[in-house]
Amino acid sequence: GHDGVNNMFHVKAQSPVALRYNDKSVLENMHCAFAFELMKENEETNWLSLMNTSFAMDPKEKPTDLRQYLRRAAIEMVLATDPTKHNALMDDLKALIQAKSIQAEGGLSDAKQKQDAFNVLLHAADVSNATRKLPIALYWSRQVLLEFWAQGDHERSLGLEVSPLCDRASGMASVPQGQIGFIGFIVRPLYQQLGLLLPEILQAVEQLKKTEAYWQQKKEENANFLE
């Protein structure tokens, strides 16, 4: 499972899992592979085996193997949670918004558009911490920061360059600014664009504003991690 370090660490350390997946979306590939291996080993949990391998809504259509279809879709969604894919996903999201405006009430009919939508939504869920109620957001922010700094400590002990956001000393002194930056560069633009595609998402944007205001106040107070 996940060992508390990110892809960058695995690649720098040339870990077995990085070697196995050729330095590409290391953890995401590992999670996909483990999930399907576990399902294959235990038929009682293998929901994929329940899928029709020759499905067609219209008898005139060529049948679809739903097992392969769902497996491919799930893999692509998980691989899209690799943080390095964020900019590409934002481009996909803008294209989806444009397609929706053209198609009006027809929705997204193209298979690629639907897959892109699934990918973007899972990515949004993956970075959704700051859109949650403040006590929950603060708890998970703390857990993530502790994990990052533990990785930095480990990298330093191995003589590796400390990864971005993983230096304990500088990180503890600038938590509010770091959280504001993450919200401003990643979360807010993503959720605002998603709101154009799915208006229900705007509820999360309202909560995000409250979280951002909290961290702005902490920045003005010169608060550090311990406070």
CSV table of C-alpha atoms in Angstrom, one decimal:
chain,number,residue,atom,x,y,z
A,1,GLY,CA,0.0,0.0,0.0
A,2,HIS,CA,0.9,3.7,0.2
A,3,ASP,CA,4.0,4.1,2.3
A,4,GLY,CA,3.7,7.8,3.1
A,5,VAL,CA,6.1,9.1,0.5
A,6,ASN,CA,5.3,10.6,-2.9
A,7,ASN,CA,6.2,9.7,-6.5
A,8,MET,CA,9.2,12.1,-6.5
A,9,PHE,CA,10.7,10.2,-3.5
A,10,HIS,CA,10.3,6.8,-5.2
A,11,VAL,CA,11.9,8.1,-8.4
A,12,LYS,CA,14.9,9.7,-6.6
A,13,ALA,CA,15.4,6.7,-4.4
A,14,GLN,CA,15.0,4.3,-7.3
A,15,SER,CA,12.7,2.2,-5.1
A,16,PRO,CA,11.4,-1.2,-6.3
A,17,VAL,CA,8.0,0.2,-7.1
A,18,ALA,CA,9.5,3.1,-9.2
A,19,LEU,CA,11.6,0.6,-11.1
A,20,ARG,CA,8.6,-1.6,-11.7
A,21,TYR,CA,6.5,1.3,-13.2
A,22,ASN,CA,9.4,3.0,-15.0
A,23,ASP,CA,9.1,6.2,-12.9
A,24,LYS,CA,5.7,7.0,-14.3
A,25,SER,CA,2.8,7.7,-12.0
A,26,VAL,CA,4.4,5.3,-9.6
A,27,LEU,CA,1.9,5.2,-6.7
A,28,GLU,CA,-1.1,5.5,-9.0
A,29,ASN,CA,0.0,2.6,-11.1
A,30,MET,CA,0.7,0.6,-8.0
A,31,HIS,CA,-2.7,1.3,-6.5
A,32,CYS,CA,-4.5,0.2,-9.7
A,33,ALA,CA,-2.5,-3.0,-10.0
A,34,PHE,CA,-3.0,-4.0,-6.3
A,35,ALA,CA,-6.7,-3.3,-6.5
A,36,PHE,CA,-7.3,-5.5,-9.5
A,37,GLU,CA,-4.9,-8.2,-8.2
A,38,LEU,CA,-6.9,-8.4,-4.9
A,39,MET,CA,-10.1,-8.7,-6.8
A,40,LYS,CA,-8.7,-11.4,-8.9
A,41,GLU,CA,-7.5,-13.3,-5.9
A,42,ASN,CA,-10.9,-13.2,-4.1
A,43,GLU,CA,-13.9,-13.9,-6.2
A,44,GLU,CA,-16.3,-12.7,-3.4
A,45,THR,CA,-14.9,-9.1,-3.8
A,46,ASN,CA,-14.4,-9.2,-7.6
A,47,TRP,CA,-17.3,-6.9,-8.6
A,48,LEU,CA,-15.8,-6.7,-12.1
A,49,SER,CA,-16.7,-10.3,-12.7
A,50,LEU,CA,-20.4,-9.3,-12.4
A,51,MET,CA,-20.2,-7.2,-15.5
A,52,ASN,CA,-21.6,-8.3,-18.8
A,53,THR,CA,-18.9,-9.2,-21.4
A,54,SER,CA,-21.3,-8.7,-24.3
A,55,PHE,CA,-23.5,-5.8,-23.6
A,56,ALA,CA,-25.5,-3.8,-26.1
A,57,MET,CA,-28.5,-1.5,-25.5
A,58,ASP,CA,-29.5,-1.8,-29.1
A,59,PRO,CA,-29.3,-5.3,-30.8
A,60,LYS,CA,-28.0,-3.5,-33.9
A,61,GLU,CA,-25.0,-2.2,-32.1
A,62,LYS,CA,-21.7,-4.0,-31.7
A,63,PRO,CA,-21.6,-5.5,-28.1
A,64,THR,CA,-19.3,-4.0,-25.5
A,65,ASP,CA,-17.2,-5.9,-23.0
A,66,LEU,CA,-18.2,-4.0,-19.8
A,67,ARG,CA,-15.4,-5.6,-17.8
A,68,GLN,CA,-12.7,-4.2,-20.1
A,69,TYR,CA,-14.6,-0.9,-20.4
A,70,LEU,CA,-14.9,-0.4,-16.7
A,71,ARG,CA,-11.3,-1.6,-16.0
A,72,ARG,CA,-9.9,0.9,-18.6
A,73,ALA,CA,-12.0,3.7,-17.2
A,74,ALA,CA,-11.0,3.0,-13.6
A,75,ILE,CA,-7.3,2.9,-14.5
A,76,GLU,CA,-7.4,6.1,-16.4
A,77,MET,CA,-9.3,7.8,-13.5
A,78,VAL,CA,-6.8,6.7,-10.9
A,79,LEU,CA,-3.8,7.6,-13.1
A,80,ALA,CA,-5.3,11.1,-13.5
A,81,THR,CA,-4.9,11.7,-9.8
A,82,ASP,CA,-1.1,12.0,-10.3
A,83,PRO,CA,-0.5,15.7,-9.3
A,84,THR,CA,1.7,16.2,-12.4
A,85,LYS,CA,-1.5,15.8,-14.5
A,86,HIS,CA,-3.2,18.8,-13.0
A,87,ASN,CA,-2.6,21.3,-15.8
A,88,ALA,CA,-3.7,18.8,-18.5
A,89,LEU,CA,-6.8,18.1,-16.5
A,90,MET,CA,-7.6,21.8,-16.4
A,91,ASP,CA,-7.3,21.9,-20.1
A,92,ASP,CA,-9.7,19.0,-20.4
A,93,LEU,CA,-12.1,20.7,-18.1
A,94,LYS,CA,-12.2,23.9,-20.1
A,95,ALA,CA,-12.9,21.8,-23.2
A,96,LEU,CA,-15.7,20.0,-21.4
A,97,ILE,CA,-17.3,23.4,-20.4
A,98,GLN,CA,-17.1,24.6,-24.0
A,99,ALA,CA,-18.6,21.3,-25.3
A,100,LYS,CA,-21.4,21.5,-22.8
A,101,SER,CA,-22.3,25.1,-23.9
A,102,ILE,CA,-22.4,23.9,-27.5
A,103,GLN,CA,-24.5,20.8,-26.8
A,104,ALA,CA,-26.8,22.7,-24.5
A,105,GLU,CA,-29.3,20.3,-22.8
A,106,GLY,CA,-27.9,17.3,-24.6
A,107,GLY,CA,-25.1,16.8,-22.0
A,108,LEU,CA,-21.8,15.1,-22.7
A,109,SER,CA,-22.4,12.4,-25.3
A,110,ASP,CA,-18.9,11.7,-26.5
A,111,ALA,CA,-17.1,8.7,-24.8
A,112,LYS,CA,-13.9,10.7,-24.4
A,113,GLN,CA,-15.7,13.6,-22.9
A,114,LYS,CA,-17.4,11.4,-20.3
A,115,GLN,CA,-14.0,9.8,-19.4
A,116,ASP,CA,-12.4,13.3,-19.1
A,117,ALA,CA,-15.3,14.3,-16.8
A,118,PHE,CA,-14.7,11.2,-14.6
A,119,ASN,CA,-11.0,12.0,-14.5
A,120,VAL,CA,-11.5,15.6,-13.5
A,121,LEU,CA,-14.1,14.7,-10.8
A,122,LEU,CA,-11.8,12.2,-9.1
A,123,HIS,CA,-9.0,14.7,-9.2
A,124,ALA,CA,-11.2,17.3,-7.6
A,125,ALA,CA,-12.2,14.8,-4.9
A,126,ASP,CA,-8.5,14.0,-4.3
A,127,VAL,CA,-7.7,17.7,-3.5
A,128,SER,CA,-11.0,18.5,-1.9
A,129,ASN,CA,-9.7,18.9,1.7
A,130,ALA,CA,-10.0,22.7,1.8
A,131,THR,CA,-13.7,22.5,0.6
A,132,ARG,CA,-14.8,20.6,3.7
A,133,LYS,CA,-15.9,22.0,7.1
A,134,LEU,CA,-13.1,23.7,8.8
A,135,PRO,CA,-12.4,21.2,11.6
A,136,ILE,CA,-12.1,18.4,9.0
A,137,ALA,CA,-10.0,20.5,6.6
A,138,LEU,CA,-7.6,21.5,9.4
A,139,TYR,CA,-7.3,17.9,10.6
A,140,TRP,CA,-6.3,16.6,7.1
A,141,SER,CA,-4.1,19.6,6.4
A,142,ARG,CA,-2.1,18.7,9.5
A,143,GLN,CA,-1.9,15.0,8.5
A,144,VAL,CA,-0.7,15.9,5.0
A,145,LEU,CA,1.9,18.3,6.3
A,146,LEU,CA,3.3,15.8,8.8
A,147,GLU,CA,3.6,13.2,6.1
A,148,PHE,CA,5.4,15.7,3.8
A,149,TRP,CA,7.8,16.7,6.5
A,150,ALA,CA,8.5,13.1,7.5
A,151,GLN,CA,9.4,12.4,3.9
A,152,GLY,CA,11.8,15.4,3.9
A,153,ASP,CA,13.4,14.1,7.1
A,154,HIS,CA,13.8,10.7,5.4
A,155,GLU,CA,15.3,12.2,2.2
A,156,ARG,CA,17.8,14.2,4.2
A,157,SER,CA,18.9,11.1,6.2
A,158,LEU,CA,19.5,9.3,2.8
A,159,GLY,CA,21.5,12.2,1.4
A,160,LEU,CA,18.8,13.0,-1.2
A,161,GLU,CA,17.6,16.4,-2.1
A,162,VAL,CA,14.6,17.4,0.0
A,163,SER,CA,11.5,17.5,-2.2
A,164,PRO,CA,9.3,20.6,-2.6
A,165,LEU,CA,7.0,21.2,0.4
A,166,CYS,CA,8.9,18.6,2.4
A,167,ASP,CA,11.4,20.7,4.4
A,168,ARG,CA,10.2,20.7,8.0
A,169,ALA,CA,11.9,23.9,9.2
A,170,SER,CA,10.7,26.2,6.4
A,171,GLY,CA,7.3,24.4,6.2
A,172,MET,CA,6.5,24.8,9.9
A,173,ALA,CA,7.3,28.6,9.6
A,174,SER,CA,5.0,29.2,6.6
A,175,VAL,CA,1.9,27.0,7.0
A,176,PRO,CA,-0.7,29.7,6.3
A,177,GLN,CA,1.0,30.9,3.2
A,178,GLY,CA,1.5,27.4,1.9
A,179,GLN,CA,-2.3,26.6,2.4
A,180,ILE,CA,-3.3,29.9,0.7
A,181,GLY,CA,-1.0,29.1,-2.2
A,182,PHE,CA,-2.4,25.6,-2.6
A,183,ILE,CA,-6.0,26.9,-2.6
A,184,GLY,CA,-5.2,29.8,-4.9
A,185,PHE,CA,-3.2,27.9,-7.5
A,186,ILE,CA,-4.9,24.5,-7.4
A,187,VAL,CA,-8.1,24.1,-5.6
A,188,ARG,CA,-10.0,27.4,-6.3
A,189,PRO,CA,-9.4,27.5,-10.0
A,190,LEU,CA,-10.4,23.8,-10.3
A,191,TYR,CA,-13.6,24.1,-8.4
A,192,GLN,CA,-14.6,27.4,-10.0
A,193,GLN,CA,-14.3,25.9,-13.4
A,194,LEU,CA,-16.1,22.7,-12.2
A,195,GLY,CA,-19.0,24.9,-11.1
A,196,LEU,CA,-19.5,26.0,-14.7
A,197,LEU,CA,-20.0,22.3,-15.6
A,198,LEU,CA,-21.8,21.2,-12.5
A,199,PRO,CA,-23.5,24.1,-10.6
A,200,GLU,CA,-23.8,21.9,-7.4
A,201,ILE,CA,-20.1,22.2,-7.0
A,202,LEU,CA,-20.5,25.9,-6.1
A,203,GLN,CA,-21.6,24.8,-2.6
A,204,ALA,CA,-18.0,23.5,-2.1
A,205,VAL,CA,-16.6,26.8,-3.4
A,206,GLU,CA,-18.5,28.7,-0.7
A,207,GLN,CA,-16.9,26.5,2.0
A,208,LEU,CA,-13.5,27.0,0.3
A,209,LYS,CA,-13.8,30.7,0.7
A,210,LYS,CA,-14.2,30.3,4.5
A,211,THR,CA,-11.2,28.0,4.6
A,212,GLU,CA,-9.1,30.5,2.6
A,213,ALA,CA,-10.3,33.4,4.9
A,214,TYR,CA,-9.2,31.3,8.0
A,215,TRP,CA,-5.7,30.9,6.6
A,216,GLN,CA,-5.5,34.5,5.6
A,217,GLN,CA,-6.3,35.5,9.1
A,218,LYS,CA,-3.6,33.1,10.4
A,219,LYS,CA,-1.1,34.6,8.0
A,220,GLU,CA,-1.8,38.1,9.4
A,221,GLU,CA,-1.3,36.7,12.9
A,222,ASN,CA,2.1,35.3,11.8
A,223,ALA,CA,0.9,32.0,13.1
A,224,ASN,CA,3.1,28.9,12.7
A,225,PHE,CA,2.4,25.2,12.7
A,226,LEU,CA,2.2,24.8,16.5
A,227,GLU,CA,-0.4,27.5,16.8
